[in-house]
Coordinates of C-alpha atoms and ligand atoms in Angstrom, one line a residue:
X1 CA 17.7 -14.0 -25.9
X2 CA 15.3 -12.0 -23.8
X3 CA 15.4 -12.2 -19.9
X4 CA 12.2 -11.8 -18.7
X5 CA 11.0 -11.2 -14.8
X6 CA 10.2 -14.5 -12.7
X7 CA 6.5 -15.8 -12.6
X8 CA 4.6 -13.7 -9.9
X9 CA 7.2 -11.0 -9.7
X10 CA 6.0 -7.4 -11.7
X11 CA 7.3 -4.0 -12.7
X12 CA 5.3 -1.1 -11.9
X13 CA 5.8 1.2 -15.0
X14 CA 5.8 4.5 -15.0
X15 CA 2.5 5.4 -16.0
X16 CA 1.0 3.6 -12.6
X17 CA 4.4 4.1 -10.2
X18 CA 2.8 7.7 -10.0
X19 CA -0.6 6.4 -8.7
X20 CA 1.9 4.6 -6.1
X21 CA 3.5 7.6 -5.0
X22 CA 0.5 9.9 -4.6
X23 CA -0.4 6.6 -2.6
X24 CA 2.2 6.7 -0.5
X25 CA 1.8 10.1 0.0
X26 CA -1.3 10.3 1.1
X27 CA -0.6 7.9 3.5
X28 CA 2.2 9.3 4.8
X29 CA -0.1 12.6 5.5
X30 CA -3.0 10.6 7.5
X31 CA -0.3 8.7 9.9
X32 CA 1.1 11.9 10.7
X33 CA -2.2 13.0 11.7
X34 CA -2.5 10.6 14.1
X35 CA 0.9 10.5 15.2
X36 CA 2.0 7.5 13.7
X37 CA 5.8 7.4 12.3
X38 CA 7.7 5.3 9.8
X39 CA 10.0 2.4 10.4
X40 CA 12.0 0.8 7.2
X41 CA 12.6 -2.6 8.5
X42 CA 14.7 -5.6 6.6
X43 CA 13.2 -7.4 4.2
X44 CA 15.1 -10.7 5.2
X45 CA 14.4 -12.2 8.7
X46 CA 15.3 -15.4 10.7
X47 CA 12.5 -18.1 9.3
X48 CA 11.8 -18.9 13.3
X49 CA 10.7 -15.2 13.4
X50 CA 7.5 -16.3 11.2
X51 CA 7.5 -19.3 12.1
X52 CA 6.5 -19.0 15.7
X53 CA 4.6 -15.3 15.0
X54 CA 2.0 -16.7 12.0
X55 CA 1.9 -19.9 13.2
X56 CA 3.0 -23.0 11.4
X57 CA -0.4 -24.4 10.3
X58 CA -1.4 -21.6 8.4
X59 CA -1.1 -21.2 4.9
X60 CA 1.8 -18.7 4.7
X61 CA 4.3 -20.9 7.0
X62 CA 2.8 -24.2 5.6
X63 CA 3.4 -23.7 1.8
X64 CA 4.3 -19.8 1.0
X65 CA 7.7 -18.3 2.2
X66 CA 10.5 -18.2 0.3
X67 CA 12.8 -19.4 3.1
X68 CA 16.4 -20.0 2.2
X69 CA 19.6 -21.8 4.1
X70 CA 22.3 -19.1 4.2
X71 CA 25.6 -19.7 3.2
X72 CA 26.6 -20.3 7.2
X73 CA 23.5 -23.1 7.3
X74 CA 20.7 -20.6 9.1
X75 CA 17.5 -20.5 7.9
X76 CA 16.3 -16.7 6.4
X77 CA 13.0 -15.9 4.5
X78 CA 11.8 -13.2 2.9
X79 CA 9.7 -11.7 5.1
X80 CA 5.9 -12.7 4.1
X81 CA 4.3 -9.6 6.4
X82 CA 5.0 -6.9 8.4
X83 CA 3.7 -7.0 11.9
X84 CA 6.2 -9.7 13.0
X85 CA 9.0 -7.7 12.0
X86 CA 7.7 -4.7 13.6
X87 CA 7.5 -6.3 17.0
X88 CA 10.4 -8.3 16.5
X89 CA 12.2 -4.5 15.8
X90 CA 10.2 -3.2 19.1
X91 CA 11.2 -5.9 21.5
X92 CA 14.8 -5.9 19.9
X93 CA 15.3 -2.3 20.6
X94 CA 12.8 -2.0 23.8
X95 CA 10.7 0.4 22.1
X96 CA 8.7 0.1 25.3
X97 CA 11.6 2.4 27.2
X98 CA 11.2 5.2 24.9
X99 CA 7.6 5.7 24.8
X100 CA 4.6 4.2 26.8
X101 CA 2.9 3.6 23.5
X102 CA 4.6 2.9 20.0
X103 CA 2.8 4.1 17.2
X104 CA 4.6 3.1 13.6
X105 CA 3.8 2.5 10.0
X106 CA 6.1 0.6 7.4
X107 CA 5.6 0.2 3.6
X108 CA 7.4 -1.9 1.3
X109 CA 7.6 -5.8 -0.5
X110 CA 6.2 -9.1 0.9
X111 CA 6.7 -12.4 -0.5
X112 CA 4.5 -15.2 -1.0
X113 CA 4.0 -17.7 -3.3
X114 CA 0.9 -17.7 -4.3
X115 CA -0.7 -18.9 -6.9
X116 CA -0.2 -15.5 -9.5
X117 CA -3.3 -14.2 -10.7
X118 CA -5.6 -11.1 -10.8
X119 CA -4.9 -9.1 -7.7
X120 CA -2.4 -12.0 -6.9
X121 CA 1.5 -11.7 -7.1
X122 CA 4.2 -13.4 -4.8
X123 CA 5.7 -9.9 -4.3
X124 CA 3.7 -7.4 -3.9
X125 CA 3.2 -4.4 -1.5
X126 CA 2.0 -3.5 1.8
X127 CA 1.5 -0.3 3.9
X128 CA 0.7 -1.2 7.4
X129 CA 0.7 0.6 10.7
X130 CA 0.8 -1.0 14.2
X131 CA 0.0 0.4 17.5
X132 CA 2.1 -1.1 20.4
X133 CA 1.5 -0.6 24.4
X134 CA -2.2 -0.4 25.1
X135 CA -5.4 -3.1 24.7
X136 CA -8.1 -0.9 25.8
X137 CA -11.1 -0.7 23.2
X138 CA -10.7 2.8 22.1
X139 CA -7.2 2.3 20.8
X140 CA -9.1 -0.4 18.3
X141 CA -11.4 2.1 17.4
X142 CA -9.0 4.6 17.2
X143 CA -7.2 2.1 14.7
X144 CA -10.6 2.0 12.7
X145 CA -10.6 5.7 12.9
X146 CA -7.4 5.8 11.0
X147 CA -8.2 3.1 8.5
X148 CA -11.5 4.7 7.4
X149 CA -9.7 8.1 6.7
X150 CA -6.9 6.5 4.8
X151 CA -9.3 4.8 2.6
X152 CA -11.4 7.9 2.5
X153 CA -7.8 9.9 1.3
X154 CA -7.3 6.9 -0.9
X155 CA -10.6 7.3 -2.9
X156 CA -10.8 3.3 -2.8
X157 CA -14.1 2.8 -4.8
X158 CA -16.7 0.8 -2.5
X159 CA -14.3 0.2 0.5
X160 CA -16.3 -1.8 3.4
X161 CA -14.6 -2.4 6.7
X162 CA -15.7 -5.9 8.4
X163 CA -15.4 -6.4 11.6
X164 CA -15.5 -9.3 14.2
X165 CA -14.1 -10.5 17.4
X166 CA -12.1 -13.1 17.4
X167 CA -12.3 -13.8 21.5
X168 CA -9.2 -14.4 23.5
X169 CA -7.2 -17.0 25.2
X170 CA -10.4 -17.4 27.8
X171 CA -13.4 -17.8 25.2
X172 CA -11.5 -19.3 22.2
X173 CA -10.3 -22.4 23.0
X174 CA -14.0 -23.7 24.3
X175 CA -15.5 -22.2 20.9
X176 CA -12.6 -23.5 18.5
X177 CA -13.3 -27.0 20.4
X178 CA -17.2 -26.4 19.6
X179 CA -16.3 -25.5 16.0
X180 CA -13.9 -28.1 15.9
X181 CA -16.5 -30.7 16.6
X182 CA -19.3 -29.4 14.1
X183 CA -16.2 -29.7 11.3
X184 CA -16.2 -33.4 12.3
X185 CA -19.8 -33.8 12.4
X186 CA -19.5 -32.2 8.9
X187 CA -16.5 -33.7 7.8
X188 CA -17.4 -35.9 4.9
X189 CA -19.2 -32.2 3.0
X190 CA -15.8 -30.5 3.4
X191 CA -12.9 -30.0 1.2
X192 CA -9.9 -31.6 1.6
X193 CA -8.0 -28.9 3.0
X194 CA -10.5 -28.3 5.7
X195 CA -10.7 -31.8 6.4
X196 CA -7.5 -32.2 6.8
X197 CA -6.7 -29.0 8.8
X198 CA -9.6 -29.7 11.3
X199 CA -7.5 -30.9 14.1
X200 CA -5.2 -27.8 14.2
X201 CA -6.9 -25.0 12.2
X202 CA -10.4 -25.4 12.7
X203 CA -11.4 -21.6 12.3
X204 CA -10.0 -21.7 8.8
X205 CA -13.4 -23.9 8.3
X206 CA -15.4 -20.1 8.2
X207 CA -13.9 -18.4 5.3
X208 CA -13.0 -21.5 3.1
X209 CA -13.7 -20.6 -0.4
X210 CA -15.2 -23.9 -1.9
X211 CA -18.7 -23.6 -2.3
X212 CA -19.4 -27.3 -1.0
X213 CA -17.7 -26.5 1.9
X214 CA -19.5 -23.0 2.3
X215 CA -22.6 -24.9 2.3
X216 CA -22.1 -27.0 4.7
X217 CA -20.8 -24.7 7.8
X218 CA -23.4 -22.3 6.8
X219 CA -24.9 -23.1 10.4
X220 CA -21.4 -23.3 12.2
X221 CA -21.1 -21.7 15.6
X222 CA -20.0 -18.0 15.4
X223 CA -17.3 -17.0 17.7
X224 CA -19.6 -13.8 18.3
X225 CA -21.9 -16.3 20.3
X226 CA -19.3 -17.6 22.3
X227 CA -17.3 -14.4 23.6
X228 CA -16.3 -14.8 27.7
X229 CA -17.3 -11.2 29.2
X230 CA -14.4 -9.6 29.0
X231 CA -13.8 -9.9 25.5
X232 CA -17.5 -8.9 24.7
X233 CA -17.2 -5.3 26.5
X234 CA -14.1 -4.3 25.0
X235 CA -15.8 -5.3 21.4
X236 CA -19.3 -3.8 22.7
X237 CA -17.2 -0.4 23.4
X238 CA -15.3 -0.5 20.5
X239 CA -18.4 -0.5 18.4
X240 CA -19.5 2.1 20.4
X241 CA -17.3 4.2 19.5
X242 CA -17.0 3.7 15.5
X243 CA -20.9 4.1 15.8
X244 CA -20.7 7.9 17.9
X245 CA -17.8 8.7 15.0
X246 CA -20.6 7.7 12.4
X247 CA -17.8 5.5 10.9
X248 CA -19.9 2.5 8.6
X249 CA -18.2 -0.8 9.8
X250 CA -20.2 -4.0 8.9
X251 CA -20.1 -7.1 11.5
X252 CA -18.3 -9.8 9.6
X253 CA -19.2 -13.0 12.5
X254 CA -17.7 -15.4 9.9
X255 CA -14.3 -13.3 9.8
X256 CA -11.2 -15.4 10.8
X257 CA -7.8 -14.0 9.4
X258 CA -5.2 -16.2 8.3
X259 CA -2.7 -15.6 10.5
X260 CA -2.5 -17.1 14.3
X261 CA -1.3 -14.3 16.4
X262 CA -4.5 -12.4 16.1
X263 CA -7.1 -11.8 19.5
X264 CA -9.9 -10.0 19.8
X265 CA -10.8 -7.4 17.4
X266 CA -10.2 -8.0 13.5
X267 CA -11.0 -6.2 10.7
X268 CA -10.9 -6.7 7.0
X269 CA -10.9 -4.0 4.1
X270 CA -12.9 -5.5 0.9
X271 CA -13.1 -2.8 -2.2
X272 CA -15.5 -3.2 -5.3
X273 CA -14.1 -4.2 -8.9
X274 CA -11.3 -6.5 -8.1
X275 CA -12.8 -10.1 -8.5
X276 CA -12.2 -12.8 -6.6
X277 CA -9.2 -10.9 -4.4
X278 CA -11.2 -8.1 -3.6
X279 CA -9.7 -7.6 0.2
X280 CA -7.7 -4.7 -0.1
X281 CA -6.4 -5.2 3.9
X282 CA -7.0 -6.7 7.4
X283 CA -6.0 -6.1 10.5
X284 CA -6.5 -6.8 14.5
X285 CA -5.4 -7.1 17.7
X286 CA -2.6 -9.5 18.3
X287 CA -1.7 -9.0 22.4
X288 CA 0.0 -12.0 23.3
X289 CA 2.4 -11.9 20.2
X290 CA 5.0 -8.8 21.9
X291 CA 5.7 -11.9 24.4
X292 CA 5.8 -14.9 22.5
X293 CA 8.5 -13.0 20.5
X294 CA 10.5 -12.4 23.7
X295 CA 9.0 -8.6 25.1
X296 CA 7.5 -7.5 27.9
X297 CA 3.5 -8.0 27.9
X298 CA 2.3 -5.5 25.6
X299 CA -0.8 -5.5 23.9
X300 CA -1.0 -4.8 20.3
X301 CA -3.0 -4.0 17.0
X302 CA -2.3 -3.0 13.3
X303 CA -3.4 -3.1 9.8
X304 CA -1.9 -3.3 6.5
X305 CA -2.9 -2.8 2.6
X306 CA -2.2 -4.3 -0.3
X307 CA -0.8 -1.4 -2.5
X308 CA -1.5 -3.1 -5.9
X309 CA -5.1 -3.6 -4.9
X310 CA -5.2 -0.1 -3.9
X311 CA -4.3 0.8 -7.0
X312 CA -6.5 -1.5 -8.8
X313 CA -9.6 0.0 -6.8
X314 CA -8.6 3.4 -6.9
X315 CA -11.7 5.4 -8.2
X316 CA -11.1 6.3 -11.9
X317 CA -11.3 9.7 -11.9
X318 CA -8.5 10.5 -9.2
X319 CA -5.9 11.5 -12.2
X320 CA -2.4 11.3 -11.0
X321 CA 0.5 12.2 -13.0
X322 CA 4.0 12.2 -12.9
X323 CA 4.9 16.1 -12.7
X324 CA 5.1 17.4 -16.0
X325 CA 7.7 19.7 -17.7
X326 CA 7.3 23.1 -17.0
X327 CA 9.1 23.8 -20.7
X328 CA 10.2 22.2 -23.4
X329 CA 13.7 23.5 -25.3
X330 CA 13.7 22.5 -29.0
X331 CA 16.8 23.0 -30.6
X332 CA 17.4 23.3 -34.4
X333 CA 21.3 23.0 -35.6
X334 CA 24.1 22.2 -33.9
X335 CA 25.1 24.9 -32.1
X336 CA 21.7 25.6 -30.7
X337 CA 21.9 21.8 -29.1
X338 CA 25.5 22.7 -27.1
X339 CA 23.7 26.0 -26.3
X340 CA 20.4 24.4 -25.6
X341 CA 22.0 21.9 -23.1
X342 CA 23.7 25.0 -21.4
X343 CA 20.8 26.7 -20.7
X344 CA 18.7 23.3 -20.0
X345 CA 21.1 22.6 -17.0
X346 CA 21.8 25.9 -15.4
X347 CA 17.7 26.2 -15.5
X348 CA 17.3 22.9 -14.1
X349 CA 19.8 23.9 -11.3
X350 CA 17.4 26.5 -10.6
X351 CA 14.7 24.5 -10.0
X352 CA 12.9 24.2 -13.6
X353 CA 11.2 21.4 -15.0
X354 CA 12.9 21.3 -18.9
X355 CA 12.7 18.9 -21.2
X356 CA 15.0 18.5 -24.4
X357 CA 15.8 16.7 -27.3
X358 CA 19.0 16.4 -29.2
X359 CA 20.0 14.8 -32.4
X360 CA 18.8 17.3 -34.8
X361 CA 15.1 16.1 -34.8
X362 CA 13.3 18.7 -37.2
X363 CA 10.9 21.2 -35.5
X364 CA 7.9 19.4 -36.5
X365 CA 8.9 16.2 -34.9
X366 CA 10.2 18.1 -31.5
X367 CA 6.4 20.3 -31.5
X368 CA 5.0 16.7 -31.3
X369 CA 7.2 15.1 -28.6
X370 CA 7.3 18.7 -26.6
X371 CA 2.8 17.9 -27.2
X372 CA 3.4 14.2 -25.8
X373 CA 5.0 15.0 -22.8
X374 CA 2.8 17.5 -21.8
X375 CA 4.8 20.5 -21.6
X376 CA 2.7 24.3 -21.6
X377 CA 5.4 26.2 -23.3
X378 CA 8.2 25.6 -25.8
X379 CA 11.1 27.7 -26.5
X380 CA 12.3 27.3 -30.2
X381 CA 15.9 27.7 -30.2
X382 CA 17.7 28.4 -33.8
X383 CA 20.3 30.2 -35.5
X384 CA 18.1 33.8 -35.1
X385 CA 17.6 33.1 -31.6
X386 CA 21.4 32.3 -30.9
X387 CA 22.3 35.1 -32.8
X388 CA 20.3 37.4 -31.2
X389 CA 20.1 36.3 -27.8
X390 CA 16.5 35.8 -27.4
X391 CA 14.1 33.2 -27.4
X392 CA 10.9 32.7 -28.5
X393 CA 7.8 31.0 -26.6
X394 CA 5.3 29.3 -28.0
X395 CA 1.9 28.6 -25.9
X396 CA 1.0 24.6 -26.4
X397 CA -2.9 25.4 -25.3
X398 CA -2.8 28.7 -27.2
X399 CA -1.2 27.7 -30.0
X400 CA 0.7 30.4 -30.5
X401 CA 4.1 32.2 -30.3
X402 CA 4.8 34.6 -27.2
X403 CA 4.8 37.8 -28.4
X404 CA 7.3 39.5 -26.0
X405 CA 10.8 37.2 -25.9
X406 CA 12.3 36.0 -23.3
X407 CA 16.0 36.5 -22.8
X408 CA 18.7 34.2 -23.5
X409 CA 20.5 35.0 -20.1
X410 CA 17.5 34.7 -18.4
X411 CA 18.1 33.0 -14.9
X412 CA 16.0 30.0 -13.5
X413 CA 14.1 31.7 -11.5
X414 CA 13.2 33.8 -13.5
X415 CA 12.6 31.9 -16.4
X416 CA 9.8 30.2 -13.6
X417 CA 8.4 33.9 -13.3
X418 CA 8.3 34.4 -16.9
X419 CA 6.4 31.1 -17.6
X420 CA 4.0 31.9 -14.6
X421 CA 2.9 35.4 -16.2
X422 CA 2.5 33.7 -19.8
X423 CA 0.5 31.5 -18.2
X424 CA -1.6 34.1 -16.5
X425 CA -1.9 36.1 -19.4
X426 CA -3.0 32.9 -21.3
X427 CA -6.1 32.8 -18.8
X428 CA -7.0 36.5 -19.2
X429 CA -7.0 36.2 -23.0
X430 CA -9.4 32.9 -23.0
X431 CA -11.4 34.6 -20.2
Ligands
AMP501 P1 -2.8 -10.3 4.9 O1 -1.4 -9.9 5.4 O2 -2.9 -11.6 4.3 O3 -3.9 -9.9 5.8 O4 -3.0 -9.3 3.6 C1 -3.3 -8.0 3.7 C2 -3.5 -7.4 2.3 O5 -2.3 -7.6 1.5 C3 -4.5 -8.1 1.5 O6 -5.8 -7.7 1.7 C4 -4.1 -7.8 0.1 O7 -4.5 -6.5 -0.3 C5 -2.6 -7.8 0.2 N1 -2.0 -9.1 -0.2 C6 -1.9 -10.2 0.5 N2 -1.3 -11.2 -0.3 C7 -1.2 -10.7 -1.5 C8 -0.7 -11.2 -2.7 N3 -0.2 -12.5 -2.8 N4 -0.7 -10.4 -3.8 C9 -1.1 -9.2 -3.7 N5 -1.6 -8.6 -2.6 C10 -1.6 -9.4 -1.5

């Protein structure tokens, strides 16, 4: 009987896992360019942690974690997103004593369950970044800044940042009130959900997907029309600044995110060729949540992106491999396999790429595995070449045998060195 993996949970194979680490990569080079540094954080947390962070009428809390009683009767889940376990890491260890401002990234499994489908999985992968200690405007735009190169780095195919403001503890509460009442002056053309979440969720009203219900709040009131001063200059200069940086962001005034903590700012990432799920991230600020979770009153504001979307809406044409051998050893007999092994490992110690076959495959079948895994050069290894202490090359592209051998005893090194004039010479002759 066959085990297979459990409903929503995937594999990443090897042919994709090296779009994920040129991902990852890439990433890793853009946060350093803006200072930004890596935390690994647990991927278990205290339920209460999410609880009181994302809020408990929103969809994740409501119907989503996988929360678990532990063997000594707490309550753990496994954690749905990031930026409550960053600040819940920052107030834990006072990042705010070590520096005045806490820039971090983190990348790794959420869980949710979801419903699985396209674009859809109940673990999948996030890289986020959050920037702790400051609520002026220009770190928001400065947060942009960073987004739109990373997605610029990542070759994401169509990639549109939204943005809206989502006002503050001043402005919302008067416009979620105004909103609140249109949903009940509406309530009989909206979906269930909506209906029912009215009382306590009403901004979910703005980006519910049923098409009834789309209809009917087309003429809602937009949190953009409601924003108290304050929160209107900070979003003003934040725009401001994404428009002197000639950075294309498109104001999204029916926006909401799904998550409670969020003030002010908000962005979303949506990408071309995904479907339905085609947000590939979102972000914003989220100042009072350093407090509710026990800190001192810092301000705060992140993002974070869906790897498998990103991988899903990575242009076509960016062609990342796995590295590939830099040889391929093909051994014919016995004795040449012991040898061949020899020689594999003290070349691998030296830093080569070699691939190798044993079992006494016959040349023909080892030419077409050496062609399959991409290696440039084979070296044929037989009874003569044992004998005599040499070995032959064969070019793959060339399609031919080296003339000049190349020593048995031949070192790593300079094996490499070898290879890398065989390869120039290989260019000369086709030039
Ligand atoms: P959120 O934390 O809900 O703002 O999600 C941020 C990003 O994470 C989304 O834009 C998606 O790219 C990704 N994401 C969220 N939920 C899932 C999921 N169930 N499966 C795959 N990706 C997801």
């Amino acid at each position: 009987m066959k085990i297979s993996s459990v409903k929503g949970f995937h594999d990443v194979l090897p042919d994709e896992s090296a779009r994920w680490s040129w991902i990852e990569q890439r990433a890793r080079e853009i946060f350093a360019r803006y200072g930004v540094v890596e935390m690994r954080l647990p991927i278990v947390e205290r339920t209460e942690l999410f609880s009181r962070s994302i809020g408990t009428t929103t969809d994740i809390v409501e119907k989503e974690m996988y929360t678990f009683t532990d063997r000594d009767g707490s309550s753990i889940t496994l954690r749905p997103e990031g930026t409550a376990s960053i600040v819940r890491a920052y107030v834990e260890h006072a990042l705010q004593t070590r520096a005045p401002v806490s820039k971090l990234f983190y990348l790794g499994p959420m869980f949710r369950r979801e419903r699985p489908q396209k674009g859809r999985l109940r673990q999948f992968s996030q890289i986020g970044a959050e920037v702790i200690g400051r609520d002026d405007p220009a770190i928001d735009a400065e947060v942009v800044l960073l987004l739109h190169d990373l997605l610029e780095a990542l070759e994401i195919r169509g990639a549109r940042i939204e943005l809206n403001s989502l006002g503050d503890a001043t402005c919302r509460p008067a416009y979620r009130e105004a909103l609140r009442a249109f949903g009940e002056a509406h309530r009989d053309a909206l979906c269930e959900n909506c209906a029912r979440r009215l009382e306590l969720n009403p901004l979910r009203l703005l980006d519910c997907k049923v098409p009834e219900c789309r209809q009917a709040t087309a003429g809602a009131p937009l949190m953009l029309d409601h924003l108290c001063d304050a929160c209107r200059v900070h979003f003003d200069a934040v725009r401001a600044v994404l428009a002197r940086e000639a950075v294309p962001v498109q104001l999204n005034p029916r926006m909401v995110r799904g998550l409670d903590y969020y003030v002010r700012t908000a962005f979303e990432v949506v990408a071309e060729g995904l479907g339905a799920q085609n947000a590939v991230g979102g972000g914003g600020r989220y100042d009072g949540l350093v407090k509710e979770l026990g800190g001192p009153d810092a301000a705060g504001i992140g993002f974070a992106l869906g790897v498998e979307r990103l991988v899903l809406a990575m242009d076509d044409h960016v062609a990342v491999q796995s590295p590939l051998p830099d040889v391929f050893i093909a051994p014919l007999g016995t004795a040449a396999e012991s040898e061949a092994l020899h020689v594999a490992h003290r070349w691998r110690r030296a830093g080569v790429r070699v691939e190798m076959t044993s079992g006494g495959k016959s040349l023909k079948s080892q030419m077409r595995l050496a062609d399959k895994v991409g290696a440039p050069y084979v070296i044929i290894f037989g009874d003569d070449e044992l004998a005599t202490g040499t070995l032959t090359v064969r070019d793959m592209a060339a399609k031919r045998d080296f003339p000049r051998a190349i020593g048995l005893a031949l070192p790593g090194a300079e094996l490499r060195d070898a290879l890398a004039q065989l390869a120039q010479q290989t260019l000369e002759r086709s030039a």
